[in-house]
PDB file of C-alpha atoms in Angstrom:
ATOM      1  CA  MET A  95       0.000   0.000   0.000  1.00 60.00           C
ATOM      2  CA  THR A  96       1.225   3.424  -0.839  1.00 70.00           C
ATOM      3  CA  HIS A  97       1.324   6.343   1.521  1.00 68.00           C
ATOM      4  CA  ARG A  98      -1.569   7.921  -0.397  1.00 71.00           C
ATOM      5  CA  SER A  99      -3.711   4.736  -0.074  1.00 71.00           C
ATOM      6  CA  VAL A 100      -3.133   4.565   3.677  1.00 66.00           C
ATOM      7  CA  ALA A 101      -4.103   8.229   4.071  1.00 68.00           C
ATOM      8  CA  ALA A 102      -7.280   7.699   2.015  1.00 68.00           C
ATOM      9  CA  LEU A 103      -8.175   4.600   4.045  1.00 66.00           C
ATOM     10  CA  LEU A 104      -7.667   6.433   7.360  1.00 65.00           C
ATOM     11  CA  THR A 105      -9.733   9.391   6.135  1.00 69.00           C
ATOM     12  CA  ALA A 106     -12.537   7.039   5.092  1.00 63.00           C
ATOM     13  CA  LEU A 107     -12.431   5.302   8.490  1.00 62.00           C
ATOM     14  CA  VAL A 108     -12.665   8.644  10.302  1.00 62.00           C
ATOM     15  CA  PHE A 109     -15.731   9.648   8.271  1.00 64.00           C
ATOM     16  CA  LEU A 110     -17.358   6.231   8.676  1.00 59.00           C
ATOM     17  CA  SER A 111     -16.774   6.241  12.434  1.00 61.00           C
ATOM     18  CA  GLY A 112     -19.236   9.124  12.651  1.00 60.00           C
ATOM     19  CA  CYS A 113     -21.929   6.779  11.300  1.00 59.00           C
ATOM     20  CA  PHE A 114     -21.519   4.338  14.159  1.00 61.00           C
ATOM     21  CA  GLN A 115     -22.473   5.034  17.723  1.00 63.00           C
ATOM     22  CA  LEU A 116     -20.083   3.271  20.051  1.00 65.00           C
ATOM     23  CA  SER A 117     -21.599   4.514  23.300  1.00 73.00           C
ATOM     24  CA  LYS A 118     -25.103   4.950  24.631  1.00 79.00           C
ATOM     25  CA  PRO A 119     -26.511   8.466  24.760  1.00 81.00           C
ATOM     26  CA  ALA A 120     -26.861   9.959  28.227  1.00 81.00           C
ATOM     27  CA  PRO A 121     -30.325   9.467  29.721  1.00 83.00           C
ATOM     28  CA  PRO A 122     -32.510  12.568  29.722  1.00 88.00           C
ATOM     29  CA  GLU A 123     -32.531  14.684  32.858  1.00 88.00           C
ATOM     30  CA  GLN A 124     -35.707  14.340  34.894  1.00 90.00           C
ATOM     31  CA  ASP A 125     -36.921  17.114  37.177  1.00 92.00           C
ATOM     32  CA  TYR A 126     -38.925  16.364  40.310  1.00 88.00           C
ATOM     33  CA  ARG A 127     -41.061  18.517  42.570  1.00 90.00           C
ATOM     34  CA  LEU A 128     -42.461  18.028  46.044  1.00 88.00           C
ATOM     35  CA  ASP A 129     -46.237  17.973  46.252  1.00 90.00           C
ATOM     36  CA  TYR A 130     -49.060  16.467  48.260  1.00 88.00           C
ATOM     37  CA  GLN A 131     -52.722  17.102  48.816  1.00 91.00           C
ATOM     38  CA  SER A 132     -53.364  20.028  51.147  1.00 90.00           C
ATOM     39  CA  PRO A 133     -54.792  18.788  54.479  1.00 90.00           C
ATOM     40  CA  SER A 134     -58.244  19.900  55.549  1.00 89.00           C
ATOM     41  CA  VAL A 135     -58.463  21.757  58.854  1.00 84.00           C
ATOM     42  CA  HIS A 136     -61.572  22.527  60.875  1.00 82.00           C
ATOM     43  CA  ALA A 137     -60.987  25.113  63.610  1.00 85.00           C
ATOM     44  CA  GLU A 138     -61.857  28.666  64.560  1.00 89.00           C
ATOM     45  CA  PRO A 139     -59.964  31.296  62.559  1.00 89.00           C
ATOM     46  CA  LEU A 140     -57.406  33.383  64.443  1.00 92.00           C
ATOM     47  CA  PRO A 141     -57.023  37.136  63.889  1.00 94.00           C
ATOM     48  CA  ALA A 142     -53.306  36.683  63.229  1.00 95.00           C
ATOM     49  CA  VAL A 143     -50.905  37.271  60.372  1.00 96.00           C
ATOM     50  CA  VAL A 144     -48.358  34.481  59.889  1.00 96.00           C
ATOM     51  CA  ARG A 145     -45.127  34.855  57.955  1.00 97.00           C
ATOM     52  CA  ILE A 146     -43.195  31.902  56.531  1.00 96.00           C
ATOM     53  CA  ALA A 147     -39.458  32.619  56.722  1.00 96.00           C
ATOM     54  CA  PRO A 148     -37.201  31.071  54.070  1.00 95.00           C
ATOM     55  CA  VAL A 149     -36.886  27.372  54.888  1.00 95.00           C
ATOM     56  CA  ARG A 150     -33.313  26.299  55.502  1.00 95.00           C
ATOM     57  CA  VAL A 151     -32.173  22.892  54.322  1.00 94.00           C
ATOM     58  CA  ALA A 152     -29.243  20.873  55.696  1.00 90.00           C
ATOM     59  CA  ALA A 153     -26.221  21.657  53.520  1.00 86.00           C
ATOM     60  CA  LEU A 154     -25.788  18.066  52.344  1.00 82.00           C
ATOM     61  CA  LEU A 155     -29.349  18.001  50.997  1.00 84.00           C
ATOM     62  CA  ASP A 156     -29.619  21.501  49.541  1.00 84.00           C
ATOM     63  CA  ARG A 157     -28.456  20.575  46.053  1.00 84.00           C
ATOM     64  CA  ALA A 158     -30.055  20.265  42.642  1.00 84.00           C
ATOM     65  CA  PRO A 159     -29.402  16.515  42.257  1.00 86.00           C
ATOM     66  CA  LEU A 160     -31.577  14.215  44.341  1.00 83.00           C
ATOM     67  CA  MET A 161     -29.305  12.902  47.067  1.00 80.00           C
ATOM     68  CA  TYR A 162     -29.292   9.423  48.585  1.00 75.00           C
ATOM     69  CA  THR A 163     -27.369   7.583  51.250  1.00 74.00           C
ATOM     70  CA  THR A 164     -26.148   4.014  51.237  1.00 74.00           C
ATOM     71  CA  ASP A 165     -24.814   4.037  54.767  1.00 76.00           C
ATOM     72  CA  ARG A 166     -24.388   6.432  57.661  1.00 77.00           C
ATOM     73  CA  TYR A 167     -21.351   8.294  56.287  1.00 82.00           C
ATOM     74  CA  LYS A 168     -21.796   8.129  52.521  1.00 81.00           C
ATOM     75  CA  ILE A 169     -24.010  10.417  50.439  1.00 80.00           C
ATOM     76  CA  SER A 170     -24.336  10.418  46.661  1.00 81.00           C
ATOM     77  CA  GLY A 171     -26.424  12.211  44.072  1.00 83.00           C
ATOM     78  CA  TYR A 172     -28.328  11.004  41.041  1.00 85.00           C
ATOM     79  CA  HIS A 173     -26.765  12.410  37.863  1.00 85.00           C
ATOM     80  CA  TYR A 174     -30.002  12.682  35.875  1.00 88.00           C
ATOM     81  CA  HIS A 175     -32.639  13.146  38.614  1.00 89.00           C
ATOM     82  CA  ARG A 176     -32.804  16.722  39.833  1.00 90.00           C
ATOM     83  CA  TRP A 177     -35.082  18.999  41.866  1.00 90.00           C
ATOM     84  CA  SER A 178     -37.122  21.374  39.717  1.00 92.00           C
ATOM     85  CA  ALA A 179     -36.494  24.118  42.323  1.00 93.00           C
ATOM     86  CA  PRO A 180     -34.458  24.344  45.535  1.00 92.00           C
ATOM     87  CA  PRO A 181     -36.024  21.999  48.147  1.00 92.00           C
ATOM     88  CA  GLY A 182     -36.340  24.732  50.792  1.00 93.00           C
ATOM     89  CA  GLU A 183     -38.282  26.973  48.418  1.00 95.00           C
ATOM     90  CA  MET A 184     -40.656  24.166  47.439  1.00 94.00           C
ATOM     91  CA  ILE A 185     -41.315  23.341  51.103  1.00 94.00           C
ATOM     92  CA  ALA A 186     -41.915  27.016  51.977  1.00 96.00           C
ATOM     93  CA  ASP A 187     -44.389  27.291  49.084  1.00 96.00           C
ATOM     94  CA  LEU A 188     -46.258  24.195  50.269  1.00 95.00           C
ATOM     95  CA  LEU A 189     -46.396  25.454  53.868  1.00 95.00           C
ATOM     96  CA  ALA A 190     -47.733  28.828  52.711  1.00 96.00           C
ATOM     97  CA  ARG A 191     -50.303  27.094  50.485  1.00 96.00           C
ATOM     98  CA  ASP A 192     -51.511  24.860  53.319  1.00 95.00           C
ATOM     99  CA  LEU A 193     -51.746  27.645  55.895  1.00 95.00           C
ATOM    100  CA  ALA A 194     -53.580  29.912  53.450  1.00 93.00           C
ATOM    101  CA  ASN A 195     -55.962  27.103  52.405  1.00 93.00           C
ATOM    102  CA  SER A 196     -56.728  26.345  56.060  1.00 93.00           C
ATOM    103  CA  GLY A 197     -58.463  29.697  56.491  1.00 92.00           C
ATOM    104  CA  LEU A 198     -57.142  29.826  60.057  1.00 94.00           C
ATOM    105  CA  TYR A 199     -55.258  33.095  59.677  1.00 94.00           C
ATOM    106  CA  ARG A 200     -56.076  36.623  58.619  1.00 93.00           C
ATOM    107  CA  ALA A 201     -53.123  36.469  56.219  1.00 94.00           C
ATOM    108  CA  VAL A 202     -50.201  34.221  55.350  1.00 95.00           C
ATOM    109  CA  GLN A 203     -47.063  35.899  54.054  1.00 95.00           C
ATOM    110  CA  GLN A 204     -43.997  34.762  52.237  1.00 94.00           C
ATOM    111  CA  GLY A 205     -41.333  37.375  51.686  1.00 86.00           C
ATOM    112  CA  PRO A 206     -41.443  41.094  52.484  1.00 86.00           C
ATOM    113  CA  SER A 207     -44.775  42.736  53.210  1.00 87.00           C
ATOM    114  CA  VAL A 208     -46.091  46.037  54.551  1.00 88.00           C
ATOM    115  CA  LEU A 209     -48.404  44.004  56.791  1.00 88.00           C
ATOM    116  CA  VAL A 210     -46.707  43.259  60.123  1.00 92.00           C
ATOM    117  CA  ALA A 211     -46.694  39.555  60.995  1.00 95.00           C
ATOM    118  CA  ASP A 212     -47.899  38.436  64.418  1.00 96.00           C
ATOM    119  CA  TYR A 213     -46.044  35.135  64.129  1.00 96.00           C
ATOM    120  CA  GLN A 214     -43.169  33.846  62.051  1.00 96.00           C
ATOM    121  CA  ILE A 215     -42.538  30.235  61.174  1.00 95.00           C
ATOM    122  CA  ASP A 216     -38.858  29.326  60.900  1.00 96.00           C
ATOM    123  CA  ALA A 217     -38.089  25.817  59.687  1.00 95.00           C
ATOM    124  CA  VAL A 218     -35.002  23.716  59.045  1.00 96.00           C
ATOM    125  CA  VAL A 219     -35.140  20.539  56.959  1.00 93.00           C
ATOM    126  CA  ASP A 220     -32.886  17.970  58.601  1.00 90.00           C
ATOM    127  CA  HIS A 221     -33.805  14.980  56.492  1.00 86.00           C
ATOM    128  CA  LEU A 222     -35.172  14.538  52.986  1.00 84.00           C
ATOM    129  CA  GLU A 223     -35.161  11.091  51.464  1.00 79.00           C
ATOM    130  CA  GLU A 224     -36.804   8.862  48.916  1.00 75.00           C
ATOM    131  CA  ARG A 225     -38.550   5.734  50.168  1.00 73.00           C
ATOM    132  CA  GLN A 226     -39.616   2.841  47.972  1.00 72.00           C
ATOM    133  CA  GLU A 227     -42.869   1.226  49.026  1.00 74.00           C
ATOM    134  CA  SER A 228     -44.454  -1.498  46.924  1.00 78.00           C
ATOM    135  CA  ASN A 229     -44.491  -0.097  43.382  1.00 80.00           C
ATOM    136  CA  ALA A 230     -44.345   3.562  44.390  1.00 78.00           C
ATOM    137  CA  CYS A 231     -41.835   5.931  45.859  1.00 76.00           C
ATOM    138  CA  ARG A 232     -42.405   8.898  48.094  1.00 76.00           C
ATOM    139  CA  ALA A 233     -40.417  11.684  49.673  1.00 75.00           C
ATOM    140  CA  VAL A 234     -40.037  11.765  53.438  1.00 81.00           C
ATOM    141  CA  VAL A 235     -39.199  15.106  55.066  1.00 85.00           C
ATOM    142  CA  ALA A 236     -38.110  15.671  58.664  1.00 89.00           C
ATOM    143  CA  MET A 237     -38.226  19.287  59.826  1.00 92.00           C
ATOM    144  CA  ARG A 238     -37.851  21.249  63.018  1.00 93.00           C
TER     145      ARG A 238
END
C-alpha cells in the first residue's frame, strides 16, 4: 500500500466512524417537585398574620441533584434526577399554600410585606429522602 492509499483509508475510516455510535446516549434529565394534597383543617380562625421565613435545608441536601445515602457516612447524588427548584423553596411554598388554604389566619405571608406579621414560622429541613414502598416511591421530610 502506498502512503496515499493509507491516508485515504484512514480518512474514510474517520468519516465512517461518525456513522456508528459506540456509546449509549446519556439518559434525559428528569426534574422532580415536592407535592401532596393540602390537608383539611376545621378550627376557629385566628385574627393573626403568619409569615413563613425562608426554609433552611441541611447543607448536604440543599443541592439540585436528588441525594441518597447508602450508609451512615456516605451520600451520593443522582446524575439525571434533579429537583425542579431548591427543596427549601418548594417546602416554603407548600407550607404557605396549606396555611392559606386552612383559612385559620387573617393572612399568610412569604417574603417582604407592609403588613406586620404576628407570628413567624422558621423551619429547618434535617432529612429529605426517597422511600420505595411497593411499586411507588415517596419523599419523606423531617423538619424542626
